[in-house]
mmCIF file of C-alpha atoms in Angstrom:
data_model
loop_
_atom_site.group_PDB
_atom_site.id
_atom_site.type_symbol
_atom_site.label_atom_id
_atom_site.label_comp_id
_atom_site.label_asym_id
_atom_site.label_seq_id
_atom_site.Cartn_x
_atom_site.Cartn_y
_atom_site.Cartn_z
ATOM 1 C CA UNK A 1 11.100 0.594 28.827
ATOM 2 C CA UNK A 2 13.829 -1.002 26.699
ATOM 3 C CA UNK A 3 12.795 -4.183 24.912
ATOM 4 C CA UNK A 4 15.289 -6.679 23.552
ATOM 5 C CA UNK A 5 14.021 -8.454 20.445
ATOM 6 C CA UNK A 6 15.412 -11.976 20.807
ATOM 7 C CA UNK A 7 17.036 -13.839 17.925
ATOM 8 C CA UNK A 8 14.277 -16.390 17.485
ATOM 9 C CA UNK A 9 11.558 -13.694 17.568
ATOM 10 C CA UNK A 10 13.463 -11.542 15.125
ATOM 11 C CA UNK A 11 13.849 -14.409 12.668
ATOM 12 C CA UNK A 12 10.193 -15.252 13.193
ATOM 13 C CA UNK A 13 8.893 -11.801 12.322
ATOM 14 C CA UNK A 14 11.156 -11.303 9.270
ATOM 15 C CA UNK A 15 9.932 -14.534 7.698
ATOM 16 C CA UNK A 16 6.260 -14.286 8.651
ATOM 17 C CA UNK A 17 3.711 -14.532 5.873
ATOM 18 C CA UNK A 18 0.560 -12.498 5.407
ATOM 19 C CA UNK A 19 -3.050 -13.170 6.262
ATOM 20 C CA UNK A 20 -4.462 -13.605 2.734
ATOM 21 C CA UNK A 21 -8.033 -13.024 3.915
ATOM 22 C CA UNK A 22 -7.774 -9.253 3.516
ATOM 23 C CA UNK A 23 -7.972 -6.848 0.590
ATOM 24 C CA UNK A 24 -4.532 -5.815 -0.690
ATOM 25 C CA UNK A 25 -3.708 -3.156 -3.271
ATOM 26 C CA UNK A 26 -1.911 -4.561 -6.325
ATOM 27 C CA UNK A 27 -1.980 -1.569 -8.703
ATOM 28 C CA UNK A 28 -3.249 1.918 -9.324
ATOM 29 C CA UNK A 29 -6.267 2.128 -11.619
ATOM 30 C CA UNK A 30 -4.217 4.199 -14.055
ATOM 31 C CA UNK A 31 -1.658 1.367 -14.369
ATOM 32 C CA UNK A 32 -4.182 -1.078 -15.850
ATOM 33 C CA UNK A 33 -5.124 0.069 -19.348
ATOM 34 C CA UNK A 34 -5.767 -2.005 -22.482
ATOM 35 C CA UNK A 35 -2.923 -4.507 -22.195
ATOM 36 C CA UNK A 36 -2.711 -7.136 -19.415
ATOM 37 C CA UNK A 37 -0.201 -6.453 -16.632
ATOM 38 C CA UNK A 38 1.550 -8.839 -14.263
ATOM 39 C CA UNK A 39 1.614 -8.283 -10.500
ATOM 40 C CA UNK A 40 2.732 -10.474 -7.603
ATOM 41 C CA UNK A 41 1.075 -10.698 -4.192
ATOM 42 C CA UNK A 42 2.890 -12.906 -1.677
ATOM 43 C CA UNK A 43 4.506 -15.267 -4.199
ATOM 44 C CA UNK A 44 1.359 -15.474 -6.347
ATOM 45 C CA UNK A 45 1.836 -14.216 -9.953
ATOM 46 C CA UNK A 46 -1.435 -12.574 -11.060
ATOM 47 C CA UNK A 47 -2.524 -11.055 -14.363
ATOM 48 C CA UNK A 48 -4.834 -8.021 -14.369
ATOM 49 C CA UNK A 49 -6.807 -6.948 -17.406
ATOM 50 C CA UNK A 50 -9.884 -4.967 -18.414
ATOM 51 C CA UNK A 51 -12.764 -6.155 -20.570
ATOM 52 C CA UNK A 52 -14.493 -4.025 -23.210
ATOM 53 C CA UNK A 53 -16.627 -2.385 -20.500
ATOM 54 C CA UNK A 54 -13.544 -1.381 -18.507
ATOM 55 C CA UNK A 55 -14.222 -3.960 -15.792
ATOM 56 C CA UNK A 56 -11.119 -5.298 -13.998
ATOM 57 C CA UNK A 57 -10.424 -9.049 -13.857
ATOM 58 C CA UNK A 58 -7.679 -11.006 -12.089
ATOM 59 C CA UNK A 59 -6.447 -14.519 -12.899
ATOM 60 C CA UNK A 60 -3.401 -16.649 -12.153
ATOM 61 C CA UNK A 61 -0.670 -15.418 -14.445
ATOM 62 C CA UNK A 62 -0.167 -18.719 -16.226
ATOM 63 C CA UNK A 63 -1.603 -20.441 -19.250
ATOM 64 C CA UNK A 64 -2.687 -23.983 -18.297
ATOM 65 C CA UNK A 65 -1.375 -25.221 -21.660
ATOM 66 C CA UNK A 66 2.393 -24.657 -21.233
ATOM 67 C CA UNK A 67 2.441 -22.641 -17.964
ATOM 68 C CA UNK A 68 3.820 -19.456 -19.565
ATOM 69 C CA UNK A 69 2.658 -16.033 -18.384
ATOM 70 C CA UNK A 70 -0.714 -14.881 -19.680
ATOM 71 C CA UNK A 71 0.420 -11.297 -19.127
ATOM 72 C CA UNK A 72 2.546 -11.646 -22.286
ATOM 73 C CA UNK A 73 -0.697 -11.900 -24.278
ATOM 74 C CA UNK A 74 -3.605 -9.642 -25.135
ATOM 75 C CA UNK A 75 -7.329 -9.246 -24.497
ATOM 76 C CA UNK A 76 -9.535 -10.389 -27.388
ATOM 77 C CA UNK A 77 -13.348 -10.233 -27.163
ATOM 78 C CA UNK A 78 -13.113 -9.878 -23.368
ATOM 79 C CA UNK A 79 -11.026 -13.065 -23.073
ATOM 80 C CA UNK A 80 -7.312 -13.151 -22.388
ATOM 81 C CA UNK A 81 -5.283 -14.732 -25.168
ATOM 82 C CA UNK A 82 -1.963 -16.476 -24.518
ATOM 83 C CA UNK A 83 0.898 -15.119 -26.628
ATOM 84 C CA UNK A 84 2.413 -18.591 -27.148
ATOM 85 C CA UNK A 85 -0.303 -20.653 -28.902
ATOM 86 C CA UNK A 86 -3.309 -18.342 -28.835
ATOM 87 C CA UNK A 87 -5.342 -20.274 -26.278
ATOM 88 C CA UNK A 88 -8.035 -18.037 -24.814
ATOM 89 C CA UNK A 89 -9.381 -18.088 -21.273
ATOM 90 C CA UNK A 90 -12.567 -16.405 -20.094
ATOM 91 C CA UNK A 91 -12.827 -14.106 -17.074
ATOM 92 C CA UNK A 92 -13.610 -17.082 -14.796
ATOM 93 C CA UNK A 93 -10.338 -18.787 -15.738
ATOM 94 C CA UNK A 94 -11.891 -21.465 -17.982
ATOM 95 C CA UNK A 95 -10.344 -22.512 -21.273
ATOM 96 C CA UNK A 96 -12.747 -20.930 -23.762
ATOM 97 C CA UNK A 97 -11.096 -21.371 -27.174
ATOM 98 C CA UNK A 98 -8.167 -23.121 -28.858
ATOM 99 C CA UNK A 99 -7.548 -21.818 -32.404
ATOM 100 C CA UNK A 100 -6.301 -25.131 -33.806
ATOM 101 C CA UNK A 101 -8.816 -27.446 -32.074
ATOM 102 C CA UNK A 102 -9.747 -30.283 -34.464
ATOM 103 C CA UNK A 103 -13.366 -31.296 -35.074
ATOM 104 C CA UNK A 104 -12.826 -34.568 -33.249
ATOM 105 C CA UNK A 105 -11.216 -32.920 -30.199
ATOM 106 C CA UNK A 106 -12.934 -31.597 -27.109
ATOM 107 C CA UNK A 107 -12.115 -28.249 -25.573
ATOM 108 C CA UNK A 108 -9.731 -28.881 -22.658
ATOM 109 C CA UNK A 109 -11.451 -28.699 -19.273
ATOM 110 C CA UNK A 110 -8.451 -27.007 -17.627
ATOM 111 C CA UNK A 111 -9.073 -24.025 -15.378
ATOM 112 C CA UNK A 112 -6.909 -21.491 -13.567
ATOM 113 C CA UNK A 113 -7.738 -19.559 -10.439
ATOM 114 C CA UNK A 114 -9.794 -16.378 -10.569
ATOM 115 C CA UNK A 115 -9.264 -13.828 -7.783
ATOM 116 C CA UNK A 116 -11.895 -11.486 -6.336
ATOM 117 C CA UNK A 117 -10.891 -7.979 -7.404
ATOM 118 C CA UNK A 118 -12.433 -4.533 -7.277
ATOM 119 C CA UNK A 119 -11.596 -1.025 -8.357
ATOM 120 C CA UNK A 120 -12.046 1.496 -5.570
ATOM 121 C CA UNK A 121 -10.739 5.018 -4.896
ATOM 122 C CA UNK A 122 -8.170 4.992 -7.678
ATOM 123 C CA UNK A 123 -6.662 1.584 -6.827
ATOM 124 C CA UNK A 124 -7.084 -2.114 -7.687
ATOM 125 C CA UNK A 125 -7.872 -4.188 -4.567
ATOM 126 C CA UNK A 126 -7.412 -7.973 -4.624
ATOM 127 C CA UNK A 127 -8.459 -10.708 -2.195
ATOM 128 C CA UNK A 128 -5.971 -13.574 -2.121
ATOM 129 C CA UNK A 129 -7.550 -15.854 0.487
ATOM 130 C CA UNK A 130 -10.135 -18.619 0.535
ATOM 131 C CA UNK A 131 -12.571 -16.901 2.911
ATOM 132 C CA UNK A 132 -15.635 -15.024 1.722
ATOM 133 C CA UNK A 133 -14.294 -11.678 0.387
ATOM 134 C CA UNK A 134 -17.557 -10.009 1.433
ATOM 135 C CA UNK A 135 -16.747 -10.775 5.066
ATOM 136 C CA UNK A 136 -14.269 -7.889 5.213
ATOM 137 C CA UNK A 137 -14.236 -4.523 3.455
ATOM 138 C CA UNK A 138 -11.228 -2.868 1.797
ATOM 139 C CA UNK A 139 -9.701 -0.010 3.754
ATOM 140 C CA UNK A 140 -10.812 2.495 1.123
ATOM 141 C CA UNK A 141 -9.790 6.121 0.641
ATOM 142 C CA UNK A 142 -12.851 8.376 0.888
ATOM 143 C CA UNK A 143 -10.580 11.409 0.418
ATOM 144 C CA UNK A 144 -9.566 10.226 -3.073
ATOM 145 C CA UNK A 145 -12.700 11.619 -4.736
ATOM 146 C CA UNK A 146 -13.591 14.196 -2.066
ATOM 147 C CA UNK A 147 -13.192 17.708 -3.452
ATOM 148 C CA UNK A 148 -11.698 19.004 -0.197
ATOM 149 C CA UNK A 149 -8.536 16.878 -0.431
ATOM 150 C CA UNK A 150 -5.475 17.182 -2.676
ATOM 151 C CA UNK A 151 -3.681 13.874 -3.319
ATOM 152 C CA UNK A 152 -0.073 12.920 -4.046
ATOM 153 C CA UNK A 153 1.041 9.309 -4.624
ATOM 154 C CA UNK A 154 4.543 7.890 -4.249
ATOM 155 C CA UNK A 155 5.228 4.249 -5.168
ATOM 156 C CA UNK A 156 7.487 2.334 -2.781
ATOM 157 C CA UNK A 157 9.527 -0.576 -4.151
ATOM 158 C CA UNK A 158 11.548 -1.974 -1.288
ATOM 159 C CA UNK A 159 13.834 -5.024 -1.173
ATOM 160 C CA UNK A 160 12.807 -5.971 2.330
ATOM 161 C CA UNK A 161 10.167 -7.834 4.329
ATOM 162 C CA UNK A 162 6.968 -5.845 4.755
ATOM 163 C CA UNK A 163 7.415 -5.726 8.547
ATOM 164 C CA UNK A 164 10.372 -3.364 8.130
ATOM 165 C CA UNK A 165 8.247 -0.900 6.174
ATOM 166 C CA UNK A 166 5.311 -0.936 8.581
ATOM 167 C CA UNK A 167 7.676 -0.505 11.544
ATOM 168 C CA UNK A 168 9.261 2.452 9.789
ATOM 169 C CA UNK A 169 5.843 4.034 9.256
ATOM 170 C CA UNK A 170 4.721 3.458 12.837
ATOM 171 C CA UNK A 171 7.958 4.825 14.333
ATOM 172 C CA UNK A 172 7.635 8.612 14.455
ATOM 173 C CA UNK A 173 10.990 8.904 16.230
ATOM 174 C CA UNK A 174 12.920 8.355 13.007
ATOM 175 C CA UNK A 175 12.139 11.929 11.895
ATOM 176 C CA UNK A 176 15.818 12.535 12.730
ATOM 177 C CA UNK A 177 16.511 10.999 9.303
ATOM 178 C CA UNK A 178 14.326 13.352 7.288
ATOM 179 C CA UNK A 179 15.089 16.819 8.653
ATOM 180 C CA UNK A 180 13.110 19.332 6.525
ATOM 181 C CA UNK A 181 11.491 16.712 4.262
ATOM 182 C CA UNK A 182 8.706 15.870 6.689
ATOM 183 C CA UNK A 183 5.743 17.929 7.947
ATOM 184 C CA UNK A 184 6.454 17.535 11.667
ATOM 185 C CA UNK A 185 9.153 17.278 14.318
ATOM 186 C CA UNK A 186 9.631 16.413 18.019
ATOM 187 C CA UNK A 187 7.160 13.502 18.136
ATOM 188 C CA UNK A 188 6.369 12.034 21.559
ATOM 189 C CA UNK A 189 4.469 8.757 21.992
ATOM 190 C CA UNK A 190 1.650 9.246 24.513
ATOM 191 C CA UNK A 191 -0.374 6.004 24.356
ATOM 192 C CA UNK A 192 -1.141 2.864 22.334
ATOM 193 C CA UNK A 193 -4.376 0.993 21.679
ATOM 194 C CA UNK A 194 -4.353 -2.446 20.064
ATOM 195 C CA UNK A 195 -6.517 -5.442 19.262
ATOM 196 C CA UNK A 196 -6.409 -8.374 16.821
ATOM 197 C CA UNK A 197 -6.879 -6.160 13.751
ATOM 198 C CA UNK A 198 -5.117 -2.842 14.428
ATOM 199 C CA UNK A 199 -2.581 -0.866 16.430
ATOM 200 C CA UNK A 200 -3.211 2.835 17.095
ATOM 201 C CA UNK A 201 -0.256 4.884 18.329
ATOM 202 C CA UNK A 202 -1.037 8.361 19.643
ATOM 203 C CA UNK A 203 1.794 10.877 19.374
ATOM 204 C CA UNK A 204 2.021 14.597 20.033
ATOM 205 C CA UNK A 205 4.226 16.516 17.601
ATOM 206 C CA UNK A 206 5.151 19.941 16.273
ATOM 207 C CA UNK A 207 3.779 20.598 12.761
ATOM 208 C CA UNK A 208 5.550 22.862 10.287
ATOM 209 C CA UNK A 209 2.389 23.602 8.291
ATOM 210 C CA UNK A 210 -0.976 25.214 8.897
ATOM 211 C CA UNK A 211 -3.312 24.992 5.900
ATOM 212 C CA UNK A 212 -5.651 27.872 6.679
ATOM 213 C CA UNK A 213 -4.758 30.609 4.164
ATOM 214 C CA UNK A 214 -5.140 30.678 0.399
ATOM 215 C CA UNK A 215 -1.350 30.862 0.077
ATOM 216 C CA UNK A 216 -0.777 27.963 2.518
ATOM 217 C CA UNK A 217 0.180 25.540 -0.256
ATOM 218 C CA UNK A 218 3.275 27.687 -0.871
ATOM 219 C CA UNK A 219 4.679 26.394 2.431
ATOM 220 C CA UNK A 220 5.497 23.189 0.571
ATOM 221 C CA UNK A 221 7.948 25.103 -1.599
ATOM 222 C CA UNK A 222 9.224 27.892 0.713
ATOM 223 C CA UNK A 223 10.483 26.631 4.102
ATOM 224 C CA UNK A 224 10.765 30.194 5.454
ATOM 225 C CA UNK A 225 6.952 30.407 5.537
ATOM 226 C CA UNK A 226 6.587 27.432 7.900
ATOM 227 C CA UNK A 227 5.795 27.948 11.598
ATOM 228 C CA UNK A 228 5.972 25.229 14.235
ATOM 229 C CA UNK A 229 2.817 24.581 16.258
ATOM 230 C CA UNK A 230 1.603 21.559 18.317
ATOM 231 C CA UNK A 231 -0.655 18.997 16.649
ATOM 232 C CA UNK A 232 -1.792 15.442 17.497
ATOM 233 C CA UNK A 233 -0.069 12.864 15.301
ATOM 234 C CA UNK A 234 -2.107 9.661 14.992
ATOM 235 C CA UNK A 235 -0.620 6.577 13.296
ATOM 236 C CA UNK A 236 -2.504 3.317 12.826
ATOM 237 C CA UNK A 237 -1.657 -0.116 11.466
ATOM 238 C CA UNK A 238 -5.087 -1.167 10.222
ATOM 239 C CA UNK A 239 -3.947 -4.584 9.059
ATOM 240 C CA UNK A 240 -2.652 -4.879 6.388
ATOM 241 C CA UNK A 241 -2.422 -1.132 5.654
ATOM 242 C CA UNK A 242 -1.347 2.061 7.437
ATOM 243 C CA UNK A 243 -3.067 5.395 8.099
ATOM 244 C CA UNK A 244 -1.782 8.584 9.724
ATOM 245 C CA UNK A 245 -3.223 12.036 10.439
ATOM 246 C CA UNK A 246 -1.419 15.204 11.505
ATOM 247 C CA UNK A 247 -3.961 17.529 13.052
ATOM 248 C CA UNK A 248 -6.733 18.528 10.642
ATOM 249 C CA UNK A 249 -4.472 19.389 7.703
ATOM 250 C CA UNK A 250 -2.835 16.149 6.560
ATOM 251 C CA UNK A 251 -3.695 12.491 6.133
ATOM 252 C CA UNK A 252 -1.280 9.879 4.798
ATOM 253 C CA UNK A 253 -2.091 6.272 3.884
ATOM 254 C CA UNK A 254 0.171 3.430 2.837
ATOM 255 C CA UNK A 255 -1.445 0.566 0.926
ATOM 256 C CA UNK A 256 0.582 -2.644 1.023
ATOM 257 C CA UNK A 257 1.340 -5.303 -1.579
ATOM 258 C CA UNK A 258 3.798 -7.733 0.097
ATOM 259 C CA UNK A 259 5.578 -9.682 -2.652
ATOM 260 C CA UNK A 260 7.890 -12.044 -0.759
ATOM 261 C CA UNK A 261 9.982 -12.312 2.407
ATOM 262 C CA UNK A 262 12.471 -9.849 0.902
ATOM 263 C CA UNK A 263 10.380 -7.659 -1.395
ATOM 264 C CA UNK A 264 7.519 -5.234 -0.762
ATOM 265 C CA UNK A 265 5.577 -2.857 -2.985
ATOM 266 C CA UNK A 266 3.387 -0.164 -1.484
ATOM 267 C CA UNK A 267 1.555 3.020 -2.400
ATOM 268 C CA UNK A 268 2.055 6.026 -0.133
ATOM 269 C CA UNK A 269 -0.797 8.538 -0.539
ATOM 270 C CA UNK A 270 -0.575 12.036 0.934
ATOM 271 C CA UNK A 271 -3.763 14.086 1.317
ATOM 272 C CA UNK A 272 -3.717 17.828 2.029
ATOM 273 C CA UNK A 273 -7.020 19.072 3.434
ATOM 274 C CA UNK A 274 -8.793 22.163 2.062
ATOM 275 C CA UNK A 275 -11.532 21.949 4.706
ATOM 276 C CA UNK A 276 -10.454 25.254 6.271
ATOM 277 C CA UNK A 277 -11.376 27.189 3.108
ATOM 278 C CA UNK A 278 -15.141 27.530 3.606
ATOM 279 C CA UNK A 279 -15.451 30.044 0.741
ATOM 280 C CA UNK A 280 -13.978 27.504 -1.666
ATOM 281 C CA UNK A 281 -16.753 25.039 -0.776
ATOM 282 C CA UNK A 282 -19.380 27.463 -2.085
ATOM 283 C CA UNK A 283 -17.861 27.594 -5.572
ATOM 284 C CA UNK A 284 -19.202 25.461 -8.468
ATOM 285 C CA UNK A 285 -18.324 21.775 -8.325
ATOM 286 C CA UNK A 286 -16.631 21.962 -11.727
ATOM 287 C CA UNK A 287 -14.244 24.650 -10.521
ATOM 288 C CA UNK A 288 -13.487 22.748 -7.307
ATOM 289 C CA UNK A 289 -12.754 19.643 -9.377
ATOM 290 C CA UNK A 290 -10.389 21.734 -11.524
ATOM 291 C CA UNK A 291 -8.564 22.945 -8.404
ATOM 292 C CA UNK A 292 -8.293 19.403 -7.027
ATOM 293 C CA UNK A 293 -6.999 17.966 -10.311
ATOM 294 C CA UNK A 294 -4.606 20.879 -10.921
ATOM 295 C CA UNK A 295 -2.985 20.469 -7.507
ATOM 296 C CA UNK A 296 -2.653 16.668 -7.762
ATOM 297 C CA UNK A 297 0.952 15.729 -6.959
ATOM 298 C CA UNK A 298 1.763 19.084 -5.336
ATOM 299 C CA UNK A 299 3.646 17.292 -2.528
ATOM 300 C CA UNK A 300 5.503 14.944 -4.914
ATOM 301 C CA UNK A 301 9.023 16.218 -4.249
ATOM 302 C CA UNK A 302 8.487 16.047 -0.504
ATOM 303 C CA UNK A 303 6.916 12.589 -0.551
ATOM 304 C CA UNK A 304 9.450 11.068 -2.951
ATOM 305 C CA UNK A 305 12.286 12.507 -0.867
ATOM 306 C CA UNK A 306 10.931 10.851 2.277
ATOM 307 C CA UNK A 307 10.503 7.531 0.476
ATOM 308 C CA UNK A 308 14.045 7.526 -0.930
ATOM 309 C CA UNK A 309 15.561 8.129 2.497
ATOM 310 C CA UNK A 310 13.391 5.493 4.189
ATOM 311 C CA UNK A 311 14.019 2.805 1.568
ATOM 312 C CA UNK A 312 17.797 3.089 2.007
ATOM 313 C CA UNK A 313 17.463 2.460 5.758
ATOM 314 C CA UNK A 314 14.878 -0.318 5.425
ATOM 315 C CA UNK A 315 16.931 -2.225 2.851
ATOM 316 C CA UNK A 316 20.011 -1.934 5.059
ATOM 317 C CA UNK A 317 18.008 -3.417 7.936
ATOM 318 C CA UNK A 318 17.004 -6.337 5.704
ATOM 319 C CA UNK A 319 20.564 -6.956 4.541
ATOM 320 C CA UNK A 320 21.851 -6.792 8.090
ATOM 321 C CA UNK A 321 19.343 -9.427 9.147
ATOM 322 C CA UNK A 322 20.230 -11.720 6.224
ATOM 323 C CA UNK A 323 23.952 -11.424 6.921
ATOM 324 C CA UNK A 324 23.797 -11.540 10.741
ATOM 325 C CA UNK A 325 20.547 -13.099 11.975
ATOM 326 C CA UNK A 326 22.189 -13.771 15.333
ATOM 327 C CA UNK A 327 22.334 -10.065 16.230
ATOM 328 C CA UNK A 328 19.722 -8.617 18.572
ATOM 329 C CA UNK A 329 17.749 -5.421 18.065
ATOM 330 C CA UNK A 330 17.026 -3.210 21.074
ATOM 331 C CA UNK A 331 13.777 -1.297 20.671
ATOM 332 C CA UNK A 332 12.616 1.685 22.743
ATOM 333 C CA UNK A 333 9.406 2.421 20.824
ATOM 334 C CA UNK A 334 6.597 0.337 22.347
ATOM 335 C CA UNK A 335 4.473 0.777 19.207
ATOM 336 C CA UNK A 336 6.804 -1.510 17.238
ATOM 337 C CA UNK A 337 6.427 -4.319 19.756
ATOM 338 C CA UNK A 338 2.650 -4.014 19.287
ATOM 339 C CA UNK A 339 3.080 -4.072 15.507
ATOM 340 C CA UNK A 340 5.069 -7.292 15.616
ATOM 341 C CA UNK A 341 2.457 -8.852 17.881
ATOM 342 C CA UNK A 342 -0.278 -7.966 15.375
ATOM 343 C CA UNK A 343 1.702 -9.358 12.432
ATOM 344 C CA UNK A 344 2.096 -12.693 14.233
ATOM 345 C CA UNK A 345 -1.588 -12.850 15.174
ATOM 346 C CA UNK A 346 -2.754 -12.147 11.633
ATOM 347 C CA UNK A 347 -0.308 -14.667 10.156
ATOM 348 C CA UNK A 348 -1.695 -17.301 12.512
ATOM 349 C CA UNK A 349 -5.269 -16.389 11.529
ATOM 350 C CA UNK A 350 -4.362 -16.833 7.869
ATOM 351 C CA UNK A 351 -2.307 -19.980 8.442
ATOM 352 C CA UNK A 352 0.483 -18.497 6.330
ATOM 353 C CA UNK A 353 3.295 -18.197 8.854
ATOM 354 C CA UNK A 354 6.602 -19.185 7.237
ATOM 355 C CA UNK A 355 4.729 -19.976 4.019
ATOM 356 C CA UNK A 356 5.951 -19.351 0.497
#
């Protein structure tokens, strides 16, 4: 069935905000070290920093004194110190110390916003909304620490609305773009399930890889060793993130950090399963950890190549929309219609549609 995406709907979806009452990923754990760093989640500048115990904290990235960025400063005695005048704020966002406060002056009662934040599975997860953050759990990546999975991470910086990226990830027909970069070919959409929180698209595809021999990892580097075989290809928009599995061998996740209507940051994580190697599971945990750590990033060239090709197309889509919003899209993949429906529903739930 061919679906015409009307002008008003197209404009609607490309300007739609996020539902802030979810956990979003704003950084990798390894990105937040001793110095504060600045991140942005849907127009909100946020400063991340660690205290002396390594605990992550997140505040508005502004000093209430002169409104400059706190991320220019440093962490002193577990408080964040502004680089401009040395004002210090505690981890709750309260003004805690002013170095030149006179004896007859009171400490200012100003306060900035503190955001719920947690460190989980190698990433920093932040809750932007006003709802109870305990009411919903982060997506999580149980494979991150599991010894049977090898991880590779590619960072996506895309000058486009987040809907373009999620549509790209849900559309398995665009494999025509990637040729030998991807792990599968000849995808066919079989069915779709959807509700108010997720869209599951069920494809059947031909996989190039079978991770069942000790030398299987070499298939990543030597295309001649690859053999096509049928595998189920499952892709899911678990709002606001994305998860995909190809048979039993591969899992890929994309963790979203929408920045604005025309900018998106995301983390694409590729997991290769070692579950088929039952002898490996009997070896000492220390050795298995060594294998896992040594093979980290083994799919980097492949993953980065896919990302580069996708970003070019996604940014061209964004520019085309900005220059010619009157033009219609004609979509044959029913999964993308479901994705747009979910984006609208979640935006309405968060009361952020068309917000800045």
